[in-house]
Short mmCIF file of N, CA, C and O in Angstrom, two decimals:
data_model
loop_
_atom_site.label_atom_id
_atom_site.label_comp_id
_atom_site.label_asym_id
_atom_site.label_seq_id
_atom_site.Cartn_x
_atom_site.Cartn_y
_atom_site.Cartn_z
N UNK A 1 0.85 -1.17 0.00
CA UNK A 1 0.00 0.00 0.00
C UNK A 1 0.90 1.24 0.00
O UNK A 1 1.80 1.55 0.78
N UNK A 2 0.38 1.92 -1.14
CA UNK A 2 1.15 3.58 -1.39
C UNK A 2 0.61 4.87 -0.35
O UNK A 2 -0.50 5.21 -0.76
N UNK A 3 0.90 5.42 0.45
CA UNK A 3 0.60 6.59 1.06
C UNK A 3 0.78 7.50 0.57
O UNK A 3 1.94 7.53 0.13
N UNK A 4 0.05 8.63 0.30
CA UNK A 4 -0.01 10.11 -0.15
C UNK A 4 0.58 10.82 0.84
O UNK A 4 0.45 10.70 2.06
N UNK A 5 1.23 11.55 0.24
CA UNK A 5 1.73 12.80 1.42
C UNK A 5 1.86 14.28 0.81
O UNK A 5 2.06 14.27 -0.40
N UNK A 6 1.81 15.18 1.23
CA UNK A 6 1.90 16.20 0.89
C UNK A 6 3.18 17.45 2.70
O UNK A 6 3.61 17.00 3.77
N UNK A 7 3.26 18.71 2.20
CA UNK A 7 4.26 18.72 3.21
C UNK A 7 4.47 18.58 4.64
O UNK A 7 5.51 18.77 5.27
N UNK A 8 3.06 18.11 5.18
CA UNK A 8 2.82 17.80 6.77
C UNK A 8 1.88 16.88 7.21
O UNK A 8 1.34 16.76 8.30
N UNK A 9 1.73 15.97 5.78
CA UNK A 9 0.84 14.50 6.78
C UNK A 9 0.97 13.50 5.40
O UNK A 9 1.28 13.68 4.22
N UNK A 10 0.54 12.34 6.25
CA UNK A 10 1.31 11.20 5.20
C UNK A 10 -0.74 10.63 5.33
O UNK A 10 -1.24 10.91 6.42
N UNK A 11 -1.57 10.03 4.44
CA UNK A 11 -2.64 9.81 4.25
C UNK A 11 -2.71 8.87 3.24
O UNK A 11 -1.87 8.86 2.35
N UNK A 12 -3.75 7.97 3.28
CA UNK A 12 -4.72 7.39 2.39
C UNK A 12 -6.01 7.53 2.59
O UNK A 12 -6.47 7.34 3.72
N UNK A 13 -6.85 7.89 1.50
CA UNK A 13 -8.22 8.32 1.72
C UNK A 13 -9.13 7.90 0.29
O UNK A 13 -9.47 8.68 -0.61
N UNK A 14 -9.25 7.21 0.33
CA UNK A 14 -10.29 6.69 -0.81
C UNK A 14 -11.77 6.51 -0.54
O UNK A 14 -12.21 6.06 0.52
N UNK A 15 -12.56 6.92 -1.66
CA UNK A 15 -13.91 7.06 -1.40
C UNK A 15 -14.77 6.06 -2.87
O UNK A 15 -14.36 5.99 -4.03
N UNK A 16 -15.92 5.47 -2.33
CA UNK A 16 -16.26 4.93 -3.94
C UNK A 16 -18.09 5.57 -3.61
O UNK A 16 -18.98 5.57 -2.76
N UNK A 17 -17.85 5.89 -4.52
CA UNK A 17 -18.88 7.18 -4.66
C UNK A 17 -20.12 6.00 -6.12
O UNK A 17 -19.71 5.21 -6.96
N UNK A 18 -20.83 6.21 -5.97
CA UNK A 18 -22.14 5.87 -6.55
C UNK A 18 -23.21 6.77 -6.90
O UNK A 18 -24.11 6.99 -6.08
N UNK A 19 -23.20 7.28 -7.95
CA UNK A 19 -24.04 8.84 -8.20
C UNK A 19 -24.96 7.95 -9.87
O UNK A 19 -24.45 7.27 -10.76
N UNK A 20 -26.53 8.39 -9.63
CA UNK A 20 -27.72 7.94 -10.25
C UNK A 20 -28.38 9.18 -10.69
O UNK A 20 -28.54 10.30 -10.19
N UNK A 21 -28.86 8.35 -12.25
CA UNK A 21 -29.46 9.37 -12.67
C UNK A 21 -30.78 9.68 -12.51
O UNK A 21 -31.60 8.85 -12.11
N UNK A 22 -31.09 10.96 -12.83
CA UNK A 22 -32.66 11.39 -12.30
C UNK A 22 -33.94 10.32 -12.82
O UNK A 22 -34.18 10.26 -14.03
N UNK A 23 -34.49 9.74 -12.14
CA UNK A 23 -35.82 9.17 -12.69
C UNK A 23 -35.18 7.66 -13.23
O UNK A 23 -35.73 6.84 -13.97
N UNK A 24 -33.81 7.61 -12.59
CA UNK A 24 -32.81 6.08 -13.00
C UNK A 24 -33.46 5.96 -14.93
O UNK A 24 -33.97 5.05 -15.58
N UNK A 25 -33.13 7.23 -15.22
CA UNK A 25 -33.07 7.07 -17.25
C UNK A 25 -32.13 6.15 -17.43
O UNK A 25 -31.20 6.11 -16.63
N UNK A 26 -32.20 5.36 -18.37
CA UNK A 26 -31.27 4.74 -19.19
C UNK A 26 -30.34 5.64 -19.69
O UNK A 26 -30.17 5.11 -20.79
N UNK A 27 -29.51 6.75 -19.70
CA UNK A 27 -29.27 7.90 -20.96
C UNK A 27 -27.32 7.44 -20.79
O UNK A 27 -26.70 7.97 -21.72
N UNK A 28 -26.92 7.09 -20.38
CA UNK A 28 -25.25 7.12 -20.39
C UNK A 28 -25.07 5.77 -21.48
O UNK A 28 -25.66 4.69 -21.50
N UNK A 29 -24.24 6.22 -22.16
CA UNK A 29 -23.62 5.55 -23.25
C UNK A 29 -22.01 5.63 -22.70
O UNK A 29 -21.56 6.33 -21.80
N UNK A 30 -21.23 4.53 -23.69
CA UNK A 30 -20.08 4.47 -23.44
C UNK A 30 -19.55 5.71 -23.89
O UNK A 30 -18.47 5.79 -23.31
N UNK A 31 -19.74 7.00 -24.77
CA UNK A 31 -19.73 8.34 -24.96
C UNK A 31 -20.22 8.91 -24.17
O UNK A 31 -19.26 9.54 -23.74
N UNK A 32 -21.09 9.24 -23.54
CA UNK A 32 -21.71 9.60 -22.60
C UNK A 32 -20.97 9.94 -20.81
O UNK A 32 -20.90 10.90 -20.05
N UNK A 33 -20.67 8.91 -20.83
CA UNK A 33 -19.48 8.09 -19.81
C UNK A 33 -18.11 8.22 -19.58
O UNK A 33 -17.56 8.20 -18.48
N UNK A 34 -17.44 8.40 -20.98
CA UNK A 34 -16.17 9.30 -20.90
C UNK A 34 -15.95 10.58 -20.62
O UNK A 34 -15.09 11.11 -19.91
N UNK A 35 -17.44 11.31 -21.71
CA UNK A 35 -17.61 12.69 -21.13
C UNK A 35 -17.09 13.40 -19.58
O UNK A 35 -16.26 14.20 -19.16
N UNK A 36 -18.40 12.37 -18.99
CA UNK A 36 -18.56 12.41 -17.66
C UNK A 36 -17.48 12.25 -16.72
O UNK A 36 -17.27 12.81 -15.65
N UNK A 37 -16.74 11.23 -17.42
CA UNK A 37 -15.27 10.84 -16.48
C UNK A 37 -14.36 11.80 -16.60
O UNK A 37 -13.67 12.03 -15.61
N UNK A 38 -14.04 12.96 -18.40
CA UNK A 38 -13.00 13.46 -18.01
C UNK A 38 -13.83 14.92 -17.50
O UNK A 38 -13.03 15.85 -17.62
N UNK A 39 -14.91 15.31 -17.09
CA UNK A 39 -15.12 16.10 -16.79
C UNK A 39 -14.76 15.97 -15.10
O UNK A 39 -14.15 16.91 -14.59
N UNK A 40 -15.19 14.67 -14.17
CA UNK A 40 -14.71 14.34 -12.88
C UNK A 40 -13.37 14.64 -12.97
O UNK A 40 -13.05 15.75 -12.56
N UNK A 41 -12.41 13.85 -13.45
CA UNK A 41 -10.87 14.52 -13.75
C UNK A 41 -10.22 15.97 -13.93
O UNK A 41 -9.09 16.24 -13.52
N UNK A 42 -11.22 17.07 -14.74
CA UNK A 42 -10.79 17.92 -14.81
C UNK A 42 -11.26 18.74 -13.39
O UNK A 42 -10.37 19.33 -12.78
N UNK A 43 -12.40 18.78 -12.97
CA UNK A 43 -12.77 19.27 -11.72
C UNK A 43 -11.63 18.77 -10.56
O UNK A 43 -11.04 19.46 -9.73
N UNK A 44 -11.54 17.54 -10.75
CA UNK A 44 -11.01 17.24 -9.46
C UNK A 44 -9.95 17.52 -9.34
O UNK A 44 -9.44 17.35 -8.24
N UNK A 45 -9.07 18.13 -10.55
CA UNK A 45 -7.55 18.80 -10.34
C UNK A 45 -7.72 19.80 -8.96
O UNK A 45 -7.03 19.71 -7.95
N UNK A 46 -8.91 20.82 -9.23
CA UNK A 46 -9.25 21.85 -8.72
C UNK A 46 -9.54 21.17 -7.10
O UNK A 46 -8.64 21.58 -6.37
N UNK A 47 -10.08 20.66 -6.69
CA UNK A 47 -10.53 19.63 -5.39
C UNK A 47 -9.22 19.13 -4.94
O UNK A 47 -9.12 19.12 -3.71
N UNK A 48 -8.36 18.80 -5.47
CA UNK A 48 -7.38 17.45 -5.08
C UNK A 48 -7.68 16.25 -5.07
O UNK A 48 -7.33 15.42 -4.23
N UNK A 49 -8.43 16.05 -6.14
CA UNK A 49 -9.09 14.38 -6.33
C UNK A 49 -8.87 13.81 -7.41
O UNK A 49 -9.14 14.11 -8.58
N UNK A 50 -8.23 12.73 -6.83
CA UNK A 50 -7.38 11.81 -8.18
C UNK A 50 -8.36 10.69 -8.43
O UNK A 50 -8.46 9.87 -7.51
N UNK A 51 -9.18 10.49 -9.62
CA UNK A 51 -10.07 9.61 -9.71
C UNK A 51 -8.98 8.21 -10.33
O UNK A 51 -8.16 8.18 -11.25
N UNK A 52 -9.48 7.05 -9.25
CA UNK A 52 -8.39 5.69 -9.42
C UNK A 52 -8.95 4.73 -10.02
O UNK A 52 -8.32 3.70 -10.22
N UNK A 53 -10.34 4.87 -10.45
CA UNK A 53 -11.56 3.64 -11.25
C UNK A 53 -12.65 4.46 -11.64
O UNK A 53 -13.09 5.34 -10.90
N UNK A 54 -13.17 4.15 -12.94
CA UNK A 54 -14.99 5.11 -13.22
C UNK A 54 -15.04 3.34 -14.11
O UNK A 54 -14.26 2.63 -14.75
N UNK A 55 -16.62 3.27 -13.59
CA UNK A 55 -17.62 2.47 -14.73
C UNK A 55 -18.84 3.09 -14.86
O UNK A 55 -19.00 4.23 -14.42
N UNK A 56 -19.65 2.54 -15.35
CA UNK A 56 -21.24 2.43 -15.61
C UNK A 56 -21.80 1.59 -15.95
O UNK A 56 -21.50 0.67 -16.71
N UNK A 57 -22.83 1.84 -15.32
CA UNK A 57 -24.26 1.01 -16.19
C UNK A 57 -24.82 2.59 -16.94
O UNK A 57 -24.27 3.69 -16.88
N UNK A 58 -26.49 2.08 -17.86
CA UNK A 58 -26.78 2.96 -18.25
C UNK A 58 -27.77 4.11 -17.20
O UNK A 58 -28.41 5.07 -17.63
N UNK A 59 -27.68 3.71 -15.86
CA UNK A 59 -28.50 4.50 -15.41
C UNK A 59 -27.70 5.20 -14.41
O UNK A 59 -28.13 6.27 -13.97
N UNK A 60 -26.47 4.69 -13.95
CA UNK A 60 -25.68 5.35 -12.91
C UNK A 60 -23.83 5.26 -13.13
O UNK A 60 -23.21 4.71 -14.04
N UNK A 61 -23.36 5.95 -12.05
CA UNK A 61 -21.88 5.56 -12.31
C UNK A 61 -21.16 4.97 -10.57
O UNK A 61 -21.55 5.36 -9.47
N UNK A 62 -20.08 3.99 -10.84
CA UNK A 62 -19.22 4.08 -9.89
C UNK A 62 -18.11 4.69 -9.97
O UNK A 62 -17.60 4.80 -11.09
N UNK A 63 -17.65 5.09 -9.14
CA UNK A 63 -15.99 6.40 -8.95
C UNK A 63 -15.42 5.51 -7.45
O UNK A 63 -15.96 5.22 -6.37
N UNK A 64 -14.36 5.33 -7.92
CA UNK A 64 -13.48 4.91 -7.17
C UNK A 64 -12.31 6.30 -7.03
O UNK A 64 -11.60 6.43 -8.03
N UNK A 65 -12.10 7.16 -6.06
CA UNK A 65 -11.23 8.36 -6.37
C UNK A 65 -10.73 8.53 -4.97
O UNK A 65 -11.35 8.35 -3.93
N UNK A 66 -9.37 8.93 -5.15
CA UNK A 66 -8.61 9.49 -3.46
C UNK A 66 -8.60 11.19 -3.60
O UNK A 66 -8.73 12.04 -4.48
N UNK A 67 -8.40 11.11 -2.34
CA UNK A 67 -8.62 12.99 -2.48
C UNK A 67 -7.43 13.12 -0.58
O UNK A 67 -7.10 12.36 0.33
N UNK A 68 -7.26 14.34 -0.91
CA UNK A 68 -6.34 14.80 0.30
C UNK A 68 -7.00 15.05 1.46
O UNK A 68 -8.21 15.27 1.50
N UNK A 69 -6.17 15.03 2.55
CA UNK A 69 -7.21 15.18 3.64
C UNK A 69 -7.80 16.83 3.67
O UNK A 69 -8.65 16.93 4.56
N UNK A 70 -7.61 17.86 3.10
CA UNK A 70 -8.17 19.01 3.53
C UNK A 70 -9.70 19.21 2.39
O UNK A 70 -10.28 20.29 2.49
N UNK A 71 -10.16 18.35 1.56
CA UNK A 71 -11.06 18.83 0.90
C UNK A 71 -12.26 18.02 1.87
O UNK A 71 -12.20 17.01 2.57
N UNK A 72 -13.20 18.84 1.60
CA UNK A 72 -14.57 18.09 1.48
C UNK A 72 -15.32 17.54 1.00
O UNK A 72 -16.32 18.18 0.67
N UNK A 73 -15.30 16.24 0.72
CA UNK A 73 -15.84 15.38 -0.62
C UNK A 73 -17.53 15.93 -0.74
O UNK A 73 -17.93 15.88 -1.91
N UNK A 74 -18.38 16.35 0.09
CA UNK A 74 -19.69 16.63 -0.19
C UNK A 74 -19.04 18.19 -1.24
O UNK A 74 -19.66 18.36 -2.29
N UNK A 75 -18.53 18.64 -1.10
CA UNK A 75 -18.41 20.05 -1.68
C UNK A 75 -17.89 19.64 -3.08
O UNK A 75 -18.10 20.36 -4.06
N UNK A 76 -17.25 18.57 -3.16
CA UNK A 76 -16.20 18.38 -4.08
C UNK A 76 -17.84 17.96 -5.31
O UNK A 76 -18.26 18.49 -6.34
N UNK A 77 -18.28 16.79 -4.48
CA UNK A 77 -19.28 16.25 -5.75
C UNK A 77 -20.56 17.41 -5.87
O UNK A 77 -21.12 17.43 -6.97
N UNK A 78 -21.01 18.28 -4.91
CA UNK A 78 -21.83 19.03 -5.06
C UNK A 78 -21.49 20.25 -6.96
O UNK A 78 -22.17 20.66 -7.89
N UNK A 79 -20.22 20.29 -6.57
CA UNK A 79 -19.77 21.08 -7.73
C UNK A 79 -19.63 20.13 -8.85
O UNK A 79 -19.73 20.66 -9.96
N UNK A 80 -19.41 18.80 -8.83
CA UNK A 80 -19.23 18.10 -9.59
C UNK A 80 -20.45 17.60 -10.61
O UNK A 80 -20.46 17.47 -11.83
N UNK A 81 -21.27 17.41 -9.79
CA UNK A 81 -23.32 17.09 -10.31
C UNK A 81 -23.58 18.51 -11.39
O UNK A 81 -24.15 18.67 -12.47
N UNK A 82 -22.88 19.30 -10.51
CA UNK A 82 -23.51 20.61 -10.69
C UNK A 82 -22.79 20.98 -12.28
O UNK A 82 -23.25 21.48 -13.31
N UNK A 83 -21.71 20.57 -11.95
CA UNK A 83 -21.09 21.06 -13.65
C UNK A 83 -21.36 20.25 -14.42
O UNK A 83 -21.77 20.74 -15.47
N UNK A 84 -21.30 18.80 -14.39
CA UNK A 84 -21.50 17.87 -15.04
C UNK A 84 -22.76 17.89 -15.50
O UNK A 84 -22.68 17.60 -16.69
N UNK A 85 -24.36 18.15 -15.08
CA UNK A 85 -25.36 18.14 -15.43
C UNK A 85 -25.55 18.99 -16.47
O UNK A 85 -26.17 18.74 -17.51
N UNK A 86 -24.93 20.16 -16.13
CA UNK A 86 -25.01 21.37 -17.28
C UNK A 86 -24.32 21.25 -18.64
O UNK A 86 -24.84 21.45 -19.74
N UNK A 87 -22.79 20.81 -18.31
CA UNK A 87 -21.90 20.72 -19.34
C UNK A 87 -22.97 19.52 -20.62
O UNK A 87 -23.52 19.76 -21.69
N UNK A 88 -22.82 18.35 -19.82
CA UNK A 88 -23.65 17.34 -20.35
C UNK A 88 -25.05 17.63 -20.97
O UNK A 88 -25.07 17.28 -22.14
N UNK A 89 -26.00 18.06 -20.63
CA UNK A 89 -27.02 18.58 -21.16
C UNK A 89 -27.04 19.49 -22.48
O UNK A 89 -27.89 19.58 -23.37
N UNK A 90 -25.60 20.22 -22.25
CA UNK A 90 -25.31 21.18 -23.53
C UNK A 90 -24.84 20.61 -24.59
O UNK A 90 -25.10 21.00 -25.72
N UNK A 91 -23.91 19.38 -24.25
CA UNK A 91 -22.77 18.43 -25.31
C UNK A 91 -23.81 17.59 -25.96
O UNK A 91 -23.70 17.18 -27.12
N UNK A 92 -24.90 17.32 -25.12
CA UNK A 92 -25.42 15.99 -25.30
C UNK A 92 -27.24 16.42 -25.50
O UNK A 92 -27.80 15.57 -24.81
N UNK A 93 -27.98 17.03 -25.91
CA UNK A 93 -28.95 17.64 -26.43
C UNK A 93 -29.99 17.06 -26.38
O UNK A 93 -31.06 17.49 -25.95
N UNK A 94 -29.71 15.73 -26.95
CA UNK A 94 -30.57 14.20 -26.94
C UNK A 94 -30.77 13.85 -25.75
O UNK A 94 -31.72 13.11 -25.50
N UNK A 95 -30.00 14.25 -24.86
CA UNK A 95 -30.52 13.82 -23.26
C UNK A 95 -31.70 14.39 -22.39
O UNK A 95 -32.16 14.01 -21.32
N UNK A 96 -32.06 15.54 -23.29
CA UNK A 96 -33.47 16.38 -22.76
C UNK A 96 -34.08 15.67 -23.10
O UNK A 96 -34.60 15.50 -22.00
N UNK A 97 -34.65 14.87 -23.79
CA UNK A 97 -35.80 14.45 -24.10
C UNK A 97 -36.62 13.46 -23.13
O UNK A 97 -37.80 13.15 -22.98
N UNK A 98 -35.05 13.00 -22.39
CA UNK A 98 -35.72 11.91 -20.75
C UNK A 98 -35.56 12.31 -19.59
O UNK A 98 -35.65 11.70 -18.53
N UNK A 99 -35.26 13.65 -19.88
CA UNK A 99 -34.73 14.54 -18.68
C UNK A 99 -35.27 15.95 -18.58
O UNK A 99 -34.70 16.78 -19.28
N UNK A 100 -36.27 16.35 -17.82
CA UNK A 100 -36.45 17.63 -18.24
C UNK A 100 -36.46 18.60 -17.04
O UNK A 100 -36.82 18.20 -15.93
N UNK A 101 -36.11 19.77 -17.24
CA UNK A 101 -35.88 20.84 -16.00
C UNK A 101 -33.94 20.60 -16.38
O UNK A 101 -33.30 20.10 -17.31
N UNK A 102 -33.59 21.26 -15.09
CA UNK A 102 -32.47 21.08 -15.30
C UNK A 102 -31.23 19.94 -14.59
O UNK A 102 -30.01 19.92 -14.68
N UNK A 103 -32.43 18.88 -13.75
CA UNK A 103 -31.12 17.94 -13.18
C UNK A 103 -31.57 16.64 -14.17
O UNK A 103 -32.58 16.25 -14.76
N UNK A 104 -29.74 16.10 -13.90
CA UNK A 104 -29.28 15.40 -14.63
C UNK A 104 -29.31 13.62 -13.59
O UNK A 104 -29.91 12.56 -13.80
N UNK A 105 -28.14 14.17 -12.26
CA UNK A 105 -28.81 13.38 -11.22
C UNK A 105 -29.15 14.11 -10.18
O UNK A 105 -29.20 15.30 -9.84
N UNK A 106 -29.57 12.07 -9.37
CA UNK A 106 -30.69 12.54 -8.42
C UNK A 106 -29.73 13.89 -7.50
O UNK A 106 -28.68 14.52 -7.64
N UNK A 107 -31.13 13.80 -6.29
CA UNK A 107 -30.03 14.77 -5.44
C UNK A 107 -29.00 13.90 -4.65
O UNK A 107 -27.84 14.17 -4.35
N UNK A 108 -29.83 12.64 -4.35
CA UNK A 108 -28.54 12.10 -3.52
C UNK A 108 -27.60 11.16 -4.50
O UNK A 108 -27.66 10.99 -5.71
N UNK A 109 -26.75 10.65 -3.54
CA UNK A 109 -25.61 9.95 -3.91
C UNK A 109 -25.26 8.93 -2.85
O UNK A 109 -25.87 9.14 -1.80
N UNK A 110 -24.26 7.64 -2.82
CA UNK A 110 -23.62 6.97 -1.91
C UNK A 110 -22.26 7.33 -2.26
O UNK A 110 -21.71 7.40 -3.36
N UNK A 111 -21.68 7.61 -0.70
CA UNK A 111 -19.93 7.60 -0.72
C UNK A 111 -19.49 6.72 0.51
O UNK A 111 -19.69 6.73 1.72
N UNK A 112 -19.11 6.32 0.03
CA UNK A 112 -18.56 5.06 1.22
C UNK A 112 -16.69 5.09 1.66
O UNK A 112 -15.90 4.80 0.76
N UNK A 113 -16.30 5.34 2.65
CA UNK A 113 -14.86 5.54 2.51
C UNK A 113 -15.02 3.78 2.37
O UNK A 113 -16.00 3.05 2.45
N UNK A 114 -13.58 3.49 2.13
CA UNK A 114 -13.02 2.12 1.47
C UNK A 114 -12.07 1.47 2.34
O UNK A 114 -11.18 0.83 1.77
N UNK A 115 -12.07 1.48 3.81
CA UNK A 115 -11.34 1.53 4.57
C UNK A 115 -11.38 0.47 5.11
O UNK A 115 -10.40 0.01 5.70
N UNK A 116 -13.05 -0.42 4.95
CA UNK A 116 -13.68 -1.56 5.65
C UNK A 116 -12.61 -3.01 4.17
O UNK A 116 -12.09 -4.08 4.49
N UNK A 117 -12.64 -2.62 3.25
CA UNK A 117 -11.94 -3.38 2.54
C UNK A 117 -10.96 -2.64 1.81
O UNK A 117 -10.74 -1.44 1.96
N UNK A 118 -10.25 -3.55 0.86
CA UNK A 118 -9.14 -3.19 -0.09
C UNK A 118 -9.47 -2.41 -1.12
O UNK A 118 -10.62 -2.49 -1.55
N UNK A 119 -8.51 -1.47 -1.74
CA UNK A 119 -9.15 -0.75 -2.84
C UNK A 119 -9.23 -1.41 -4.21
O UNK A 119 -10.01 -1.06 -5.10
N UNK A 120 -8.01 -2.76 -4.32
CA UNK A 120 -8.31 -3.57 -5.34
C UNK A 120 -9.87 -4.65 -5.22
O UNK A 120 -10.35 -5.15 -6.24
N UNK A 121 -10.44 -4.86 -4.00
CA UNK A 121 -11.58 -5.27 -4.37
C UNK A 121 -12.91 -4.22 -5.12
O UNK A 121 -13.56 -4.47 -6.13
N UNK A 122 -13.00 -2.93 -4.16
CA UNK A 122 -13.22 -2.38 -4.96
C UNK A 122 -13.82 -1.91 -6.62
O UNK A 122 -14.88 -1.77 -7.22
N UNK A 123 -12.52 -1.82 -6.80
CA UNK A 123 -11.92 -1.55 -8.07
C UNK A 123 -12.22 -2.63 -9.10
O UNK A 123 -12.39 -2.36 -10.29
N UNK A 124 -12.26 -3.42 -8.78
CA UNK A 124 -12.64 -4.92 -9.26
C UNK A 124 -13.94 -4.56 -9.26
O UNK A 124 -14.36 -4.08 -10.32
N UNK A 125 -14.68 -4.65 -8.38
CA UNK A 125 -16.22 -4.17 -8.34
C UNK A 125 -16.61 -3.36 -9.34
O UNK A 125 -17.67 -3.54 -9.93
N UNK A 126 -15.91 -2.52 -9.58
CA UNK A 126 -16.96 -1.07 -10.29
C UNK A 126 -16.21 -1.52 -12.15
O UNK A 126 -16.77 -0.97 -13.10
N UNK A 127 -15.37 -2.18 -12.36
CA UNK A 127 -14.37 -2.65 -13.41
C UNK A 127 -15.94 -3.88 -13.94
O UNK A 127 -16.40 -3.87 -15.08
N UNK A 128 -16.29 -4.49 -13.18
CA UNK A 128 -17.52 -5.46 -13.39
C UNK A 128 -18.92 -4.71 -13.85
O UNK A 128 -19.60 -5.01 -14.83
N UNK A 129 -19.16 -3.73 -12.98
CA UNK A 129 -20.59 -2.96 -13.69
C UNK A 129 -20.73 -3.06 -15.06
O UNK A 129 -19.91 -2.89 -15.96
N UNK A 130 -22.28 -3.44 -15.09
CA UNK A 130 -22.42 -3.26 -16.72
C UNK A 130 -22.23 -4.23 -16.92
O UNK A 130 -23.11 -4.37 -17.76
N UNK A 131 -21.63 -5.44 -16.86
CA UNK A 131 -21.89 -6.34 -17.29
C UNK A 131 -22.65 -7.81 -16.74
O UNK A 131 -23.05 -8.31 -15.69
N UNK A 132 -22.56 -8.06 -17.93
CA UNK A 132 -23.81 -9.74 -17.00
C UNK A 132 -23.14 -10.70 -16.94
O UNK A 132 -23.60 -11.74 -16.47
#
């Protein structure tokens, strides 16, 4: 196991986050899905969140991502829904039609720190979504 450190604490902090879409639409495609992932990536520069696994099904996503100890992961994904719904809605046009108003997902979400098991089980886990 690798520890993060930065100049005054040594950490591991992983979270696997489970975020659904409004009204559980079918609407994420494997395009759809990348979108979404490098948009988590580019936000999370800004956060300090290194995303370490993304899958899907078509109605939701798993995120496997570490982040430093000074952020707040509710703040982190609050901005994250928030850009992502918009950006997505604009890229992706065809997605109004099962979606209407302006959310994309629900309001809630699951984040589970990863602490109770390994991050390669995990990871393994969300690497399986989507398929049968």
């Amino acid at each position: 196991m690798e520890l993060d450190k930065n100049q005054h604490s040594v950490y591991l902090i992983n979270y696997h986050l489970v975020m659904v879409i409004k009204y559980r639409r079918k609407v994420i495609s494997d395009e759809i899905s990348g979108y979404l992932r490098a948009t988590f990536e580019r936000i999370g520069i800004t956060y300090g969140v290194e995303l370490v696994e993304w899958n899907h099904d078509k109605d939701h996503v798993h995120v496997l991502f570490k982040c430093t100890p000074q952020i707040a992961p509710a703040k982190f994904i609050n901005a994250y829904k928030s850009a992502s719904s918009r950006l997505v809605k604009k890229n992706y046009p065809e997605i109004r039609q099962y979606l209407w108003k302006e959310a994309f997902w629900t309001k809630s979400y699951c984040l589970i720190s990863t602490g109770g098991v390994s991050s390669d089980v995990i990871k393994q886990y969300i690497e399986r979504q989507g398929q049968k």
